[in-house]
Structures are given as C-alpha cells and as structure tokens.
Amino acid sequence: MRGSPPKKTQPAKTRPLPQRTRGPSVEKTAQTRRAIVSAALAEFLEKGFANATMDAVARRADVAKGTPYRYFPTKEALFEGVVRQEIAGALVEVNAANRAPGEKVGAFLRRTMLPAMRVVERQGRGAIARLVLTEGVRFPALVEIYRRAMFDPLLDELRKLVKSARDEGELKTDLRVERPQLLIAPIWYGIIHNGLLDRSQPLDIGDLFEANLDLLFER
Amino acid sequence: MRGSPPKKTQPAKTRPLPQRTRGPSVEKTAQTRRAIVSAALAEFLEKGFANATMDAVARRADVAKGTPYRYFPTKEALFEGVVRQEIAGALVEVNAANRAPGEKVGAFLRRTMLPAMRVVERQGRGAIARLVLTEGVRFPALVEIYRRAMFDPLLDELRKLVKSARDEGELKTDLRVERPQLLIAPIWYGIIHNGLLDRSQPLDIGDLFEANLDLLFER
Amino acid sequence: MRGSPPKKTQPAKTRPLPQRTRGPSVEKTAQTRRAIVSAALAEFLEKGFANATMDAVARRADVAKGTPYRYFPTKEALFEGVVRQEIAGALVEVNAANRAPGEKVGAFLRRTMLPAMRVVERQGRGAIARLVLTEGVRFPALVEIYRRAMFDPLLDELRKLVKSARDEGELKTDLRVERPQLLIAPIWYGIIHNGLLDRSQPLDIGDLFEANLDLLFER
Amino acid sequence: MRGSPPKKTQPAKTRPLPQRTRGPSVEKTAQTRRAIVSAALAEFLEKGFANATMDAVARRADVAKGTPYRYFPTKEALFEGVVRQEIAGALVEVNAANRAPGEKVGAFLRRTMLPAMRVVERQGRGAIARLVLTEGVRFPALVEIYRRAMFDPLLDELRKLVKSARDEGELKTDLRVERPQLLIAPIWYGIIHNGLLDRSQPLDIGDLFEANLDLLFER
DNA sequence: TATGAATGAGTATTCATTCAT
DNA sequence: GATGAATGAATACTCATTCAT
C-alpha cells in the first residue's frame, strides 16, 4: 500500500497549466476525495451505515485506512458527505417560478419531475433516499440533512403549485394544499418497492408518478 | 437466522388452569419467552437492529444476559422471531369475498381498512412495517416473510376489488388493476412520515388513505 | 485464553461455606478485580498512564481484553480505581485529635508519620504519589482525587499541629501556620529523588523527614 | 533518542550582519529551528510528551508538518533537543568560589539563589524541571542530562557551602553535609505545588526558600 | 529545503456469545 | 432452566512518519 500509485496518474499532462498551490498535488487530492465518497456510497448502499466499515471504504477507494479521515473526521461525517454530494444539484428544478406562462401545473410537473424520476431509477438519488430510510432511525442527523436539502423545499414548491392548480380550475379533485404529500406518495412507494419489497420486478417510478398526476390534474 | 425452535413448544395445550405448576414450570417458560420477545420488539424499534444490544433486551425483559439465548440462538434469530410473531398476529382482514351485496368498493375499503389504519397509528402494525423497512436490506428473509404474510395477500385482494370497481363503474379514473399500489402508497408515505421524516407532526394515516379513496372512487 | 482457569482455582474448598449469591462465583469476582487493579498499578508505574495499554493490563492480570471493562468503564476509571484503592486506608492517622495529653507535637509527628514514611518507601504510596506527579498534567482529575483524599486533609491537620506547637512554645523557629508545606517538602523531595533523580542511591525518606522535624521542633 | 545533529550546525559563526543572505539562507534555517524548538517546548509543557502531537508543534511554529523532521528525526529527538537546549541556558550561578570575603553563607545564598527563584516562577526554569519530573520515568536520558547539567553541580556547591557554614558557626542546626537536599526541598515542593497541586493559588517559591534559609542559618 | 497528502501500526472500547456455577 | 462473569473478535479513530512534488 505504501507509495502505491493511485489509479489515475496521468492527470495534469493534458491540461494547460493545472495550477498548483504549494505542496503536493491538488489534482490528486480532488481525485482521492472523489474516490472515497464514491467508495463510501457503494459501501453504504451495500451494507447500510452501521455495517459499513471505514476499513472497507478505504480498501475500496484503494487508499490507506487513515486517508478518509483526512477528508471526513468521522464515519457520520463521511455519510453526510456522501448524501450532500449526491443531493447537491439534485434539487430538482421544480420551482413554481419556472412555470412557463400559460403552462398548466400538471404539464409543468410532468416536464420537470419526470426527468428527475428517470434519474432516481438509475441507481443514485433513489438509493440515497432508501439509505436515509433505512438508517434514519439510528442516525437522525441524516434525516435532517435530507429534509433540509431535498424534501422540505420540494414540498414547499408543490404546495404553491397545488394552490395555483386549484385556483385555475385544473384540479380534478379537492386535493387540499395541506396534502401535497399525496402527490409524492407514489414516489416513496416506488423507492420502497424497488429497493426492498420486490427488487426483481422493479416498478417504473416515473410511470407511477404520471399515473398519479392523471388522477389529480385535468389534462 | 434459523427458526430455532425453543426446547419446549407444547405450552398452552394441556394446561387446565392458568396456575403455576411446580418445577421447571411450562407457564413461566412461556411467560419468559413473551417477555423477551416483547422487550426485543421495543429495543429494535427504538434502536434498530445493529444498535440494539442483547444486554439491553435482557435487562428490559428483566432476565439474565444469558436467558434470551435459551430461546433464540442468535441475535438474528431473535429479530426474526420478533418480526415473525408480530406479523403473524397482524393479518389484515381485507377479503373481497366479505364485501356485502350491493356494497360499493369504496365503502367496503373504508369499512375494513380504516379501522386497521387506526391501529397502525397506535404503535403496532406501522412499527412493524417500519422495522421491515429499516432492516430489510440487511435481512431479506424478513421482507420475504412480510410479503408472504401481509403484503402480497393484501395486494391480491385490492386487485380484485379494483377490477370490480371498474366493472361497476365506480372508478373515477382509469386506475389500472396492475397499479393497486396507488391505493396504498399513501399508507407507506404515512409510515415514513410519522416514523422518520417528521415525528413531531405526525400525519393521520387514516385521513390520508381516505383522501386518496376519494380521489379514486365515486362516493 | 478461553475458559482458562484463573490462577487460584482451589478457592472455596478450605473455607466453611463461602456463600454464593445466585450466579457465578463471587469469590472469583473479587479475585479478578484485585488482579486487574494490581496489574494496572504495575503497568502504570512502569509505563505511565499514556503508555500503559489496556491490553497489557489484561494480559498481566491474565484475563481477557474485555474483562477490565467489566470493572472500570474506561482507562481513566481504572487509573482512578488504582489510586483510590491505594489511597484508601492510607489516610494516615495524623489527626490532631489523636495527640496524647502532654505529648509534644514533634513527638506526635514522629510517632504517627514515621511509620507511614516507612510504607512510602516500600513501593506503594510513594509510587502513587509519583504517578500523580508524572501524570497529573495530562490527567488533572487524578490530582483532584489525590488532593481530596490525601493531601488537603493532611495539610489541615498539620496546620492545627503547627499552631499548637507555637502556642506551646515548642517551635524553634517562626514557621508560620500558612507554611505547613515546609514540614512535608522533604517527603516530596524524597519521592522525587528516589523515583526519578537517583534510583540507585535512594534516600531514607523517614530520616529526611525526621531531620526536618529536628530543625523545627524542640526535642 | 539519539542526539541527531541537524544538518547545518555552523550557524552563528560567519554571519557578519544579522541580515538575510540569499538562497537556502542559513539565517532562516536557524530561525526555523528556533521556532520549532520554542513551539515544541510550549506544546510539551501544555500537553506532556505523549499528548503533544507533531502536527500541533508544526502548526504552532507555523511550518509544515514535515519540517520539524528536517531538524529532529523523531519526536523523542525533538523532546530531548528541547530540554537539552533549555537546560544548557539555565545553568545556575551558585559557585562557592564567588562568595565575597566575609560574606555569610546565608547571605550568599540569598544573594545568588533568590534571583534565580524569581526566574523559576516566571515560567522557565521551573517549567523545565516540571517537564523532567513528569516525563523522566519515560525518558531516563533526560534525567541524566538534567542531573549532569543542573542538579549535581548545584548540590556540590551547596555541600561546600554547608560545610563552610558549619565551620563558621553559622548553622543553627546540625544539618549534615550529606543532606544539602533539605536546602532545596522547598523549591521542588514549590514547583510541584505551582505546577500541579494548586495552580490557582501559586506559592512564592522565593519566599518559601527564604523561610527555609531562616530555619537553617543565623541571620 | 519545505510542503502536506498519504500511510498504517497501534489502541480504546463494544458486545455477541459461552459456560461454570 | 437461569445466571452473569468472562471471553475475544471486530472497529472507529489517532498520529508519527514518509515521500512525491
């Protein structure tokens, strides 16, 4: 392990002038961090938080046992790092303000959320949600992070959108603003189904969500 | 992981009077077993599998550290024993055959499922579901049990009911039989919300379910 | 190591009826505890607090690595246990109230403190003091314990005695009550000398103390 | 543990003006070394040897983690270097030959030692002694150095002085030449008291020493 | 020379499990 | 059957030391 060259060692060559600060390679640092987070994600998904060992993460990232600690002071911090990274940029563009003039709410949701759903399915965001689900009891901090970064903001937007839809006579039913959860319930169900209940016959979460939209909004 | 049948399993049969016999007491054995399972359920719900300690279970059951091992050879066996027992006693009564003549499907679901929902909320069924949810990745066998005993049968009945509802023109939307999950998605959402996302402001799962029924079925 | 019979396994035989509480041997428990504390004392004296390992303590006591933790939850607690045990009963009988009627203060100190000095020299109390000395910076709690249990009470008594000596015209010099430390300074010096400065030519701490007494009190 | 002579040890000799040369700069080297030693002293005093980290030393000296290793190959060498340097500059001036004709021994000691005592108190000599005290068990070599450079020479002079004092009838008691330690015992006590036992109410070591002198010598 | 990222041996602590009483 | 003292594998985390830049 000592001195073992990390996987990619032809980094700085093709870039123009990968500015160094003083001291050892900045390139490698970023690479190492990425390797660690990525290894950690894999470990956590495979084993869950409690059963994942820092040792295994390090081995998987092909770094020494102590290296992850240079980036994350504790196992919890590493977990948080993973979640944050996966969530960053995932804050779907579901922003009520982005609705085009004249665009129906249902159409807007279809346009903005469906692509995100596709991502959820291809391992990633959904897996993280499942992780929060399975480790949340033991690790409440995780739930906090998740809610703050992802869940609560989304719910806020949905509330606004439902209100608009009702005002504009687009709602087929009397879905109340206080229950925007009914909009996303199928997504959670899909995550549970695909991640736990029946991995062999995964549901298409996008389809599920769309079917639910049809129940609620006029075409 | 084995079912590990405890040494004495002919408990309730011969006893004519719920009194103490002398000696190794069959009564006491059953009592002890119950105490252990009950303590274990509480521990697992509070801490999750990994963080629950056999020590705490024993202390909670007011027995010695070694005693649980007389009933369950390993911690995993204890966990499985707990969930198995709780699931076994939790079988839902939603049977399409029980629908009264002329009773609408929506009405039938309201009549049979809502009371069950109430139970879900008062600690019990929901807690078990949450346990399966949080530990399922690590204990796939549990999911199997859960599906066989609870989930798949319920889904089967729902499928039949949705079919009837459609045939009888009661469905407000084109909910397809293959998607009875949309019926119960709000229940899962409620379990997640109340157990993980926001314990401080629990949702009324019955209300949620009923609101969803209104979206789907004509009154 | 598993099942390895502890050193003394002929315990209960010769005693009349070494009463058992329920469960495993109480005898052995006390023995184990003693073995651990004793091993710990040896380790701490040899290595100092920081360099002593719990592992070595356990090995030295011939128990498993986890056993010391049954008695002391942390390494610090073990250290405290050692100090407490060695200090307990060491609270010298230097109690001003014990001075015989007509007994001179100098004579009283000679009578009560000199025997204690002898003990100090034969490994034990002095070693503990040295331990407090060498580990006190890093482990202030130790100093607290030591002061409370040993040092401050002794100083209080000495203050009373010096006052009496002065009132009774026994003091050769103007040693002020606020400086009873001058009485025990030679003891500390002896501990330092014997424990650190010159182990090969140990001083007789009792002699040193007595010589100091002669400087201060009329015979 | 080795003396580990740093690469460049001809520092102050050739420099005609305390200005910067170009290049690898001998100046800067010496400066860096001084910064490191000084930072290390502070760290060791605060934390003790085991708890002081090379990282903290480097940070305190405002150099990189690897830099101290250019001057001292190991942590132990750094420690020894620090103590050696501090001891070297701390040689006490108590030389019997310096006694003025007709000057009483007590007066001479007061004149020469009291100023040194003042220094002891203002962090410095006392701190070093305390360091030797607290780390001496683990680093016997340090004790050797200390004795050779400081302690034994001082004791020798004291022996001579006590002899003179006795010959000249200045001694109030029968303090024997073999016990010059009684003279300095209060100093050690003071160091222990101020450094460990009661930092909040430091004793004036000079006062303590002077009071002791009064016990021994005629004014 | 100086830097600081990376290394990995070392350690306190936990806890499922065993087994003598 | 029950007890609880003892066991020891497993694991998060630390930090002196190395070495490529």
Tab-separated table of N, CA and C in Angstrom, chain A residues 9-136:
chain	number	residue	atom	x	y	z
A	9	THR	N	-2.783	8.203	-12.874
A	9	THR	CA	-1.609	9.002	-12.577
A	9	THR	C	-1.139	9.780	-13.787
A	10	GLN	N	-2.007	9.882	-14.760
A	10	GLN	CA	-1.656	10.759	-15.878
A	10	GLN	C	-2.574	11.975	-15.867
A	11	PRO	N	-2.623	12.665	-14.751
A	11	PRO	CA	-3.659	13.685	-14.625
A	11	PRO	C	-3.320	14.993	-15.304
A	12	ALA	N	-2.251	15.617	-14.862
A	12	ALA	CA	-2.006	17.010	-15.206
A	12	ALA	C	-1.470	17.193	-16.621
A	13	LYS	N	-1.176	16.084	-17.245
A	13	LYS	CA	-0.482	16.207	-18.515
A	13	LYS	C	-1.240	16.996	-19.575
A	14	THR	N	-2.459	16.554	-19.847
A	14	THR	CA	-3.177	17.161	-20.966
A	14	THR	C	-3.781	18.533	-20.679
A	15	ARG	N	-3.901	18.897	-19.395
A	15	ARG	CA	-4.468	20.217	-19.103
A	15	ARG	C	-3.365	21.270	-19.305
A	16	PRO	N	-3.777	22.497	-19.577
A	16	PRO	CA	-2.813	23.558	-19.896
A	16	PRO	C	-1.830	23.827	-18.754
A	17	LEU	N	-2.331	24.322	-17.641
A	17	LEU	CA	-1.419	24.572	-16.527
A	17	LEU	C	-2.146	24.366	-15.204
A	18	PRO	N	-2.341	23.134	-14.860
A	18	PRO	CA	-3.116	22.840	-13.651
A	18	PRO	C	-2.464	23.442	-12.427
A	19	GLN	N	-2.748	24.701	-12.208
A	19	GLN	CA	-2.076	25.453	-11.150
A	19	GLN	C	-1.978	24.706	-9.815
A	20	ARG	N	-0.797	24.656	-9.331
A	20	ARG	CA	-0.534	24.043	-8.035
A	20	ARG	C	-0.525	25.122	-6.964
A	21	THR	N	-1.059	24.776	-5.817
A	21	THR	CA	-0.695	25.575	-4.662
A	21	THR	C	0.623	24.996	-4.203
A	22	ARG	N	1.225	25.577	-3.190
A	22	ARG	CA	2.477	24.957	-2.773
A	22	ARG	C	2.133	23.602	-2.202
A	23	GLY	N	3.093	22.719	-2.222
A	23	GLY	CA	2.876	21.381	-1.679
A	23	GLY	C	2.308	20.419	-2.692
A	24	PRO	N	2.057	19.245	-2.230
A	24	PRO	CA	1.660	18.128	-3.089
A	24	PRO	C	0.399	18.382	-3.908
A	25	SER	N	0.326	17.683	-4.955
A	25	SER	CA	-0.706	17.695	-5.973
A	25	SER	C	-2.126	17.992	-5.497
A	26	VAL	N	-2.701	18.996	-6.092
A	26	VAL	CA	-4.095	19.310	-5.794
A	26	VAL	C	-5.012	18.381	-6.577
A	27	GLU	N	-4.556	18.076	-7.776
A	27	GLU	CA	-5.274	17.126	-8.619
A	27	GLU	C	-5.623	15.877	-7.856
A	28	LYS	N	-4.558	15.314	-7.321
A	28	LYS	CA	-4.692	14.016	-6.681
A	28	LYS	C	-5.652	14.116	-5.509
A	29	THR	N	-5.590	15.253	-4.829
A	29	THR	CA	-6.473	15.436	-3.690
A	29	THR	C	-7.934	15.315	-4.099
A	30	ALA	N	-8.289	16.037	-5.119
A	30	ALA	CA	-9.678	16.007	-5.571
A	30	ALA	C	-10.052	14.600	-5.994
A	31	GLN	N	-9.115	13.956	-6.672
A	31	GLN	CA	-9.348	12.602	-7.129
A	31	GLN	C	-9.571	11.666	-5.949
A	32	THR	N	-8.704	11.813	-4.954
A	32	THR	CA	-8.814	10.973	-3.772
A	32	THR	C	-10.151	11.162	-3.095
A	33	ARG	N	-10.532	12.415	-2.952
A	33	ARG	CA	-11.807	12.689	-2.312
A	33	ARG	C	-12.954	12.046	-3.057
A	34	ARG	N	-12.894	12.188	-4.344
A	34	ARG	CA	-13.945	11.587	-5.150
A	34	ARG	C	-13.974	10.072	-4.980
A	35	ALA	N	-12.785	9.497	-4.993
A	35	ALA	CA	-12.695	8.044	-4.853
A	35	ALA	C	-13.289	7.594	-3.521
A	36	ILE	N	-13.015	8.370	-2.481
A	36	ILE	CA	-13.501	7.995	-1.159
A	36	ILE	C	-15.019	8.097	-1.078
A	37	VAL	N	-15.551	9.225	-1.538
A	37	VAL	CA	-17.002	9.408	-1.475
A	37	VAL	C	-17.692	8.320	-2.282
A	38	SER	N	-17.117	8.039	-3.432
A	38	SER	CA	-17.746	7.058	-4.296
A	38	SER	C	-17.687	5.665	-3.662
A	39	ALA	N	-16.557	5.346	-3.076
A	39	ALA	CA	-16.429	4.053	-2.392
A	39	ALA	C	-17.392	3.978	-1.221
A	40	ALA	N	-17.514	5.091	-0.530
A	40	ALA	CA	-18.388	5.119	0.645
A	40	ALA	C	-19.836	4.905	0.221
A	41	LEU	N	-20.232	5.586	-0.854
A	41	LEU	CA	-21.601	5.405	-1.328
A	41	LEU	C	-21.874	3.929	-1.586
A	42	ALA	N	-20.961	3.311	-2.301
A	42	ALA	CA	-21.132	1.893	-2.620
A	42	ALA	C	-21.229	1.052	-1.351
A	43	GLU	N	-20.311	1.305	-0.427
A	43	GLU	CA	-20.323	0.532	0.820
A	43	GLU	C	-21.630	0.717	1.576
A	44	PHE	N	-22.029	1.967	1.719
A	44	PHE	CA	-23.239	2.248	2.493
A	44	PHE	C	-24.455	1.595	1.847
A	45	LEU	N	-24.520	1.671	0.520
A	45	LEU	CA	-25.669	1.070	-0.150
A	45	LEU	C	-25.668	-0.436	0.040
A	46	GLU	N	-24.502	-1.013	0.007
A	46	GLU	CA	-24.410	-2.464	0.130
A	46	GLU	C	-24.683	-2.951	1.545
A	47	LYS	N	-24.084	-2.232	2.500
A	47	LYS	CA	-24.101	-2.747	3.864
A	47	LYS	C	-24.995	-1.964	4.822
A	48	GLY	N	-25.388	-0.785	4.438
A	48	GLY	CA	-26.043	0.092	5.398
A	48	GLY	C	-24.985	0.800	6.215
A	49	PHE	N	-25.415	1.803	6.931
A	49	PHE	CA	-24.445	2.612	7.657
A	49	PHE	C	-23.710	1.820	8.730
A	50	ALA	N	-24.467	1.177	9.575
A	50	ALA	CA	-23.864	0.511	10.732
A	50	ALA	C	-22.892	-0.588	10.316
A	51	ASN	N	-23.237	-1.302	9.282
A	51	ASN	CA	-22.404	-2.438	8.892
A	51	ASN	C	-21.276	-2.081	7.933
A	52	ALA	N	-21.290	-0.893	7.435
A	52	ALA	CA	-20.175	-0.489	6.584
A	52	ALA	C	-18.992	-0.146	7.486
A	53	THR	N	-17.811	-0.591	7.120
A	53	THR	CA	-16.641	-0.264	7.939
A	53	THR	C	-15.749	0.720	7.200
A	54	MET	N	-15.141	1.571	7.950
A	54	MET	CA	-14.247	2.562	7.380
A	54	MET	C	-13.109	1.859	6.639
A	55	ASP	N	-12.712	0.760	7.213
A	55	ASP	CA	-11.673	-0.045	6.610
A	55	ASP	C	-12.042	-0.447	5.189
A	56	ALA	N	-13.239	-0.961	5.036
A	56	ALA	CA	-13.694	-1.424	3.728
A	56	ALA	C	-13.788	-0.252	2.761
A	57	VAL	N	-14.264	0.878	3.250
A	57	VAL	CA	-14.348	2.063	2.395
A	57	VAL	C	-12.963	2.407	1.863
A	58	ALA	N	-12.005	2.432	2.785
A	58	ALA	CA	-10.645	2.785	2.384
A	58	ALA	C	-10.109	1.777	1.373
A	59	ARG	N	-10.315	0.515	1.673
A	59	ARG	CA	-9.819	-0.509	0.760
A	59	ARG	C	-10.455	-0.337	-0.611
A	60	ARG	N	-11.751	-0.110	-0.612
A	60	ARG	CA	-12.481	0.043	-1.858
A	60	ARG	C	-11.980	1.253	-2.647
A	61	ALA	N	-11.601	2.295	-1.938
A	61	ALA	CA	-11.115	3.501	-2.615
A	61	ALA	C	-9.629	3.368	-2.929
A	62	ASP	N	-9.064	2.250	-2.478
A	62	ASP	CA	-7.650	1.993	-2.720
A	62	ASP	C	-6.767	3.065	-2.081
A	63	VAL	N	-7.130	3.419	-0.865
A	63	VAL	CA	-6.287	4.326	-0.088
A	63	VAL	C	-6.029	3.681	1.268
A	64	ALA	N	-5.172	4.300	2.052
A	64	ALA	CA	-4.859	3.724	3.359
A	64	ALA	C	-5.995	3.981	4.335
A	65	LYS	N	-5.951	3.221	5.404
A	65	LYS	CA	-7.021	3.265	6.381
A	65	LYS	C	-7.262	4.673	6.915
A	66	GLY	N	-6.193	5.422	7.064
A	66	GLY	CA	-6.319	6.740	7.676
A	66	GLY	C	-6.768	7.823	6.713
A	67	THR	N	-6.655	7.574	5.434
A	67	THR	CA	-6.885	8.634	4.460
A	67	THR	C	-8.302	9.217	4.490
A	68	PRO	N	-9.321	8.396	4.550
A	68	PRO	CA	-10.660	9.002	4.590
A	68	PRO	C	-10.797	10.012	5.717
A	69	TYR	N	-10.075	9.810	6.794
A	69	TYR	CA	-10.180	10.720	7.931
A	69	TYR	C	-9.590	12.091	7.632
A	70	ARG	N	-8.756	12.160	6.596
A	70	ARG	CA	-8.246	13.466	6.191
A	70	ARG	C	-9.368	14.314	5.604
A	71	TYR	N	-10.371	13.646	5.086
A	71	TYR	CA	-11.445	14.373	4.420
A	71	TYR	C	-12.709	14.464	5.258
A	72	PHE	N	-12.958	13.418	6.033
A	72	PHE	CA	-14.151	13.403	6.879
A	72	PHE	C	-13.748	12.912	8.257
A	73	PRO	N	-13.978	13.742	9.265
A	73	PRO	CA	-13.443	13.411	10.590
A	73	PRO	C	-14.066	12.162	11.215
A	74	THR	N	-15.282	11.845	10.835
A	74	THR	CA	-15.909	10.661	11.409
A	74	THR	C	-16.695	9.917	10.339
A	75	LYS	N	-17.121	8.755	10.690
A	75	LYS	CA	-17.919	7.952	9.777
A	75	LYS	C	-19.218	8.697	9.452
A	76	GLU	N	-19.787	9.324	10.458
A	76	GLU	CA	-21.009	10.085	10.227
A	76	GLU	C	-20.771	11.218	9.234
A	77	ALA	N	-19.664	11.892	9.410
A	77	ALA	CA	-19.360	12.995	8.504
A	77	ALA	C	-19.202	12.469	7.076
A	78	LEU	N	-18.627	11.300	6.968
A	78	LEU	CA	-18.473	10.706	5.640
A	78	LEU	C	-19.843	10.440	5.031
A	79	PHE	N	-20.709	9.869	5.840
A	79	PHE	CA	-22.075	9.623	5.383
A	79	PHE	C	-22.705	10.931	4.910
A	80	GLU	N	-22.592	11.929	5.726
A	80	GLU	CA	-23.161	13.227	5.371
A	80	GLU	C	-22.556	13.739	4.070
A	81	GLY	N	-21.258	13.560	3.959
A	81	GLY	CA	-20.586	13.981	2.739
A	81	GLY	C	-21.183	13.299	1.528
A	82	VAL	N	-21.405	12.027	1.653
A	82	VAL	CA	-21.991	11.270	0.548
A	82	VAL	C	-23.361	11.819	0.201
A	83	VAL	N	-24.189	11.966	1.210
A	83	VAL	CA	-25.555	12.435	0.953
A	83	VAL	C	-25.535	13.813	0.317
A	84	ARG	N	-24.751	14.692	0.912
A	84	ARG	CA	-24.690	16.050	0.393
A	84	ARG	C	-24.278	16.055	-1.069
A	85	GLN	N	-23.258	15.309	-1.374
A	85	GLN	CA	-22.753	15.315	-2.738
A	85	GLN	C	-23.805	14.807	-3.719
A	86	GLU	N	-24.486	13.746	-3.313
A	86	GLU	CA	-25.484	13.176	-4.204
A	86	GLU	C	-26.686	14.091	-4.340
A	87	ILE	N	-26.952	14.829	-3.258
A	87	ILE	CA	-28.108	15.717	-3.286
A	87	ILE	C	-27.799	17.012	-4.016
A	88	ALA	N	-26.558	17.460	-3.863
A	88	ALA	CA	-26.167	18.721	-4.492
A	88	ALA	C	-26.517	18.672	-5.973
A	89	GLY	N	-27.161	19.689	-6.462
A	89	GLY	CA	-27.509	19.729	-7.880
A	89	GLY	C	-28.713	18.871	-8.202
A	90	ALA	N	-29.188	18.156	-7.178
A	90	ALA	CA	-30.335	17.297	-7.423
A	90	ALA	C	-31.613	18.049	-7.109
A	91	LEU	N	-31.409	19.198	-6.482
A	91	LEU	CA	-32.570	19.995	-6.122
A	91	LEU	C	-33.338	20.344	-7.378
A	92	VAL	N	-34.139	19.414	-7.701
A	92	VAL	CA	-34.871	19.463	-8.966
A	92	VAL	C	-35.332	20.880	-9.306
A	93	GLU	N	-35.453	21.120	-10.586
A	93	GLU	CA	-35.873	22.457	-10.987
A	93	GLU	C	-37.354	22.689	-10.750
A	94	VAL	N	-37.914	21.904	-9.882
A	94	VAL	CA	-39.328	22.108	-9.604
A	94	VAL	C	-39.491	23.389	-8.814
A	95	ASN	N	-39.437	24.483	-9.520
A	95	ASN	CA	-39.597	25.778	-8.881
A	95	ASN	C	-40.806	26.450	-9.513
A	96	ALA	N	-41.786	26.702	-8.677
A	96	ALA	CA	-43.043	27.247	-9.197
A	96	ALA	C	-42.797	28.442	-10.116
A	97	ALA	N	-41.751	29.178	-9.831
A	97	ALA	CA	-41.451	30.370	-10.609
A	97	ALA	C	-41.037	30.028	-12.037
A	98	ASN	N	-40.637	28.777	-12.232
A	98	ASN	CA	-40.166	28.387	-13.559
A	98	ASN	C	-41.298	27.996	-14.510
A	99	ARG	N	-42.490	27.968	-13.967
A	99	ARG	CA	-43.599	27.556	-14.806
A	99	ARG	C	-43.786	28.561	-15.941
A	100	ALA	N	-43.830	28.057	-17.137
A	100	ALA	CA	-43.993	28.942	-18.296
A	100	ALA	C	-45.376	29.577	-18.255
A	101	PRO	N	-45.495	30.774	-18.808
A	101	PRO	CA	-46.807	31.448	-18.829
A	101	PRO	C	-47.797	30.581	-19.591
A	102	GLY	N	-48.938	30.346	-18.996
A	102	GLY	CA	-49.953	29.548	-19.657
A	102	GLY	C	-49.767	28.053	-19.495
A	103	GLU	N	-48.608	27.652	-18.972
A	103	GLU	CA	-48.348	26.216	-18.805
A	103	GLU	C	-49.212	25.686	-17.664
A	104	LYS	N	-49.868	24.595	-17.908
A	104	LYS	CA	-50.680	24.004	-16.853
A	104	LYS	C	-49.788	23.380	-15.793
A	105	VAL	N	-50.294	23.314	-14.573
A	105	VAL	CA	-49.498	22.767	-13.478
A	105	VAL	C	-49.140	21.314	-13.742
A	106	GLY	N	-50.133	20.560	-14.195
A	106	GLY	CA	-49.856	19.148	-14.491
A	106	GLY	C	-48.744	19.016	-15.510
A	107	ALA	N	-48.831	19.824	-16.550
A	107	ALA	CA	-47.821	19.763	-17.605
A	107	ALA	C	-46.446	20.142	-17.057
A	108	PHE	N	-46.466	21.170	-16.214
A	108	PHE	CA	-45.205	21.621	-15.629
A	108	PHE	C	-44.561	20.497	-14.791
A	109	LEU	N	-45.390	19.838	-14.001
A	109	LEU	CA	-44.847	18.759	-13.172
A	109	LEU	C	-44.318	17.619	-14.028
A	110	ARG	N	-45.063	17.323	-15.072
A	110	ARG	CA	-44.603	16.286	-15.983
A	110	ARG	C	-43.250	16.680	-16.571
A	111	ARG	N	-43.161	17.910	-16.969
A	111	ARG	CA	-41.941	18.369	-17.631
A	111	ARG	C	-40.737	18.359	-16.685
A	112	THR	N	-40.945	18.806	-15.454
A	112	THR	CA	-39.791	18.955	-14.567
A	112	THR	C	-39.494	17.708	-13.717
A	113	MET	N	-40.537	17.036	-13.277
A	113	MET	CA	-40.265	15.943	-12.356
A	113	MET	C	-39.965	14.622	-13.034
A	114	LEU	N	-40.597	14.406	-14.181
A	114	LEU	CA	-40.372	13.115	-14.814
A	114	LEU	C	-38.897	12.831	-15.116
A	115	PRO	N	-38.181	13.799	-15.677
A	115	PRO	CA	-36.755	13.522	-15.927
A	115	PRO	C	-36.021	13.148	-14.642
A	116	ALA	N	-36.364	13.853	-13.548
A	116	ALA	CA	-35.728	13.543	-12.275
A	116	ALA	C	-36.044	12.112	-11.862
A	117	MET	N	-37.291	11.702	-12.089
A	117	MET	CA	-37.683	10.331	-11.764
A	117	MET	C	-36.784	9.322	-12.470
A	118	ARG	N	-36.511	9.631	-13.744
A	118	ARG	CA	-35.661	8.715	-14.525
A	118	ARG	C	-34.325	8.517	-13.825
A	119	VAL	N	-33.802	9.639	-13.322
A	119	VAL	CA	-32.518	9.554	-12.630
A	119	VAL	C	-32.660	8.692	-11.378
A	120	VAL	N	-33.749	8.931	-10.652
A	120	VAL	CA	-33.964	8.173	-9.424
A	120	VAL	C	-33.804	6.686	-9.678
A	121	GLU	N	-34.348	6.267	-10.824
A	121	GLU	CA	-34.312	4.840	-11.085
A	121	GLU	C	-32.927	4.305	-11.391
A	122	ARG	N	-32.154	5.077	-12.096
A	122	ARG	CA	-30.815	4.588	-12.455
A	122	ARG	C	-29.885	4.723	-11.257
A	123	GLN	N	-30.131	4.003	-10.267
A	123	GLN	CA	-29.261	3.970	-9.079
A	123	GLN	C	-28.761	5.358	-8.766
A	124	GLY	N	-28.956	5.827	-7.601
A	124	GLY	CA	-28.419	7.132	-7.272
A	124	GLY	C	-29.314	7.796	-6.264
A	125	ARG	N	-30.051	8.777	-6.751
A	125	ARG	CA	-30.883	9.529	-5.839
A	125	ARG	C	-31.818	8.614	-5.043
A	126	GLY	N	-32.419	7.677	-5.729
A	126	GLY	CA	-33.350	6.785	-5.046
A	126	GLY	C	-32.649	5.959	-3.996
A	127	ALA	N	-31.459	5.527	-4.355
A	127	ALA	CA	-30.688	4.737	-3.414
A	127	ALA	C	-30.394	5.542	-2.152
A	128	ILE	N	-30.105	6.824	-2.353
A	128	ILE	CA	-29.836	7.686	-1.207
A	128	ILE	C	-31.071	7.811	-0.338
A	129	ALA	N	-32.191	7.998	-0.981
A	129	ALA	CA	-33.432	8.101	-0.219
A	129	ALA	C	-33.645	6.823	0.587
A	130	ARG	N	-33.400	5.701	-0.055
A	130	ARG	CA	-33.557	4.430	0.653
A	130	ARG	C	-32.591	4.381	1.828
A	131	LEU	N	-31.414	4.906	1.607
A	131	LEU	CA	-30.414	4.909	2.671
A	131	LEU	C	-30.913	5.728	3.857
A	132	VAL	N	-31.446	6.884	3.554
A	132	VAL	CA	-31.999	7.722	4.618
A	132	VAL	C	-33.099	6.953	5.336
A	133	LEU	N	-33.883	6.260	4.541
A	133	LEU	CA	-34.986	5.482	5.090
A	133	LEU	C	-34.470	4.415	6.054
A	134	THR	N	-33.475	3.685	5.603
A	134	THR	CA	-33.031	2.527	6.391
A	134	THR	C	-32.131	2.918	7.551
A	135	GLU	N	-31.464	4.065	7.467
A	135	GLU	CA	-30.542	4.425	8.542
A	135	GLU	C	-31.057	5.564	9.401
A	136	GLY	N	-32.183	6.107	8.968
A	136	GLY	CA	-32.690	7.296	9.641
A	136	GLY	C	-32.966	7.107	11.126
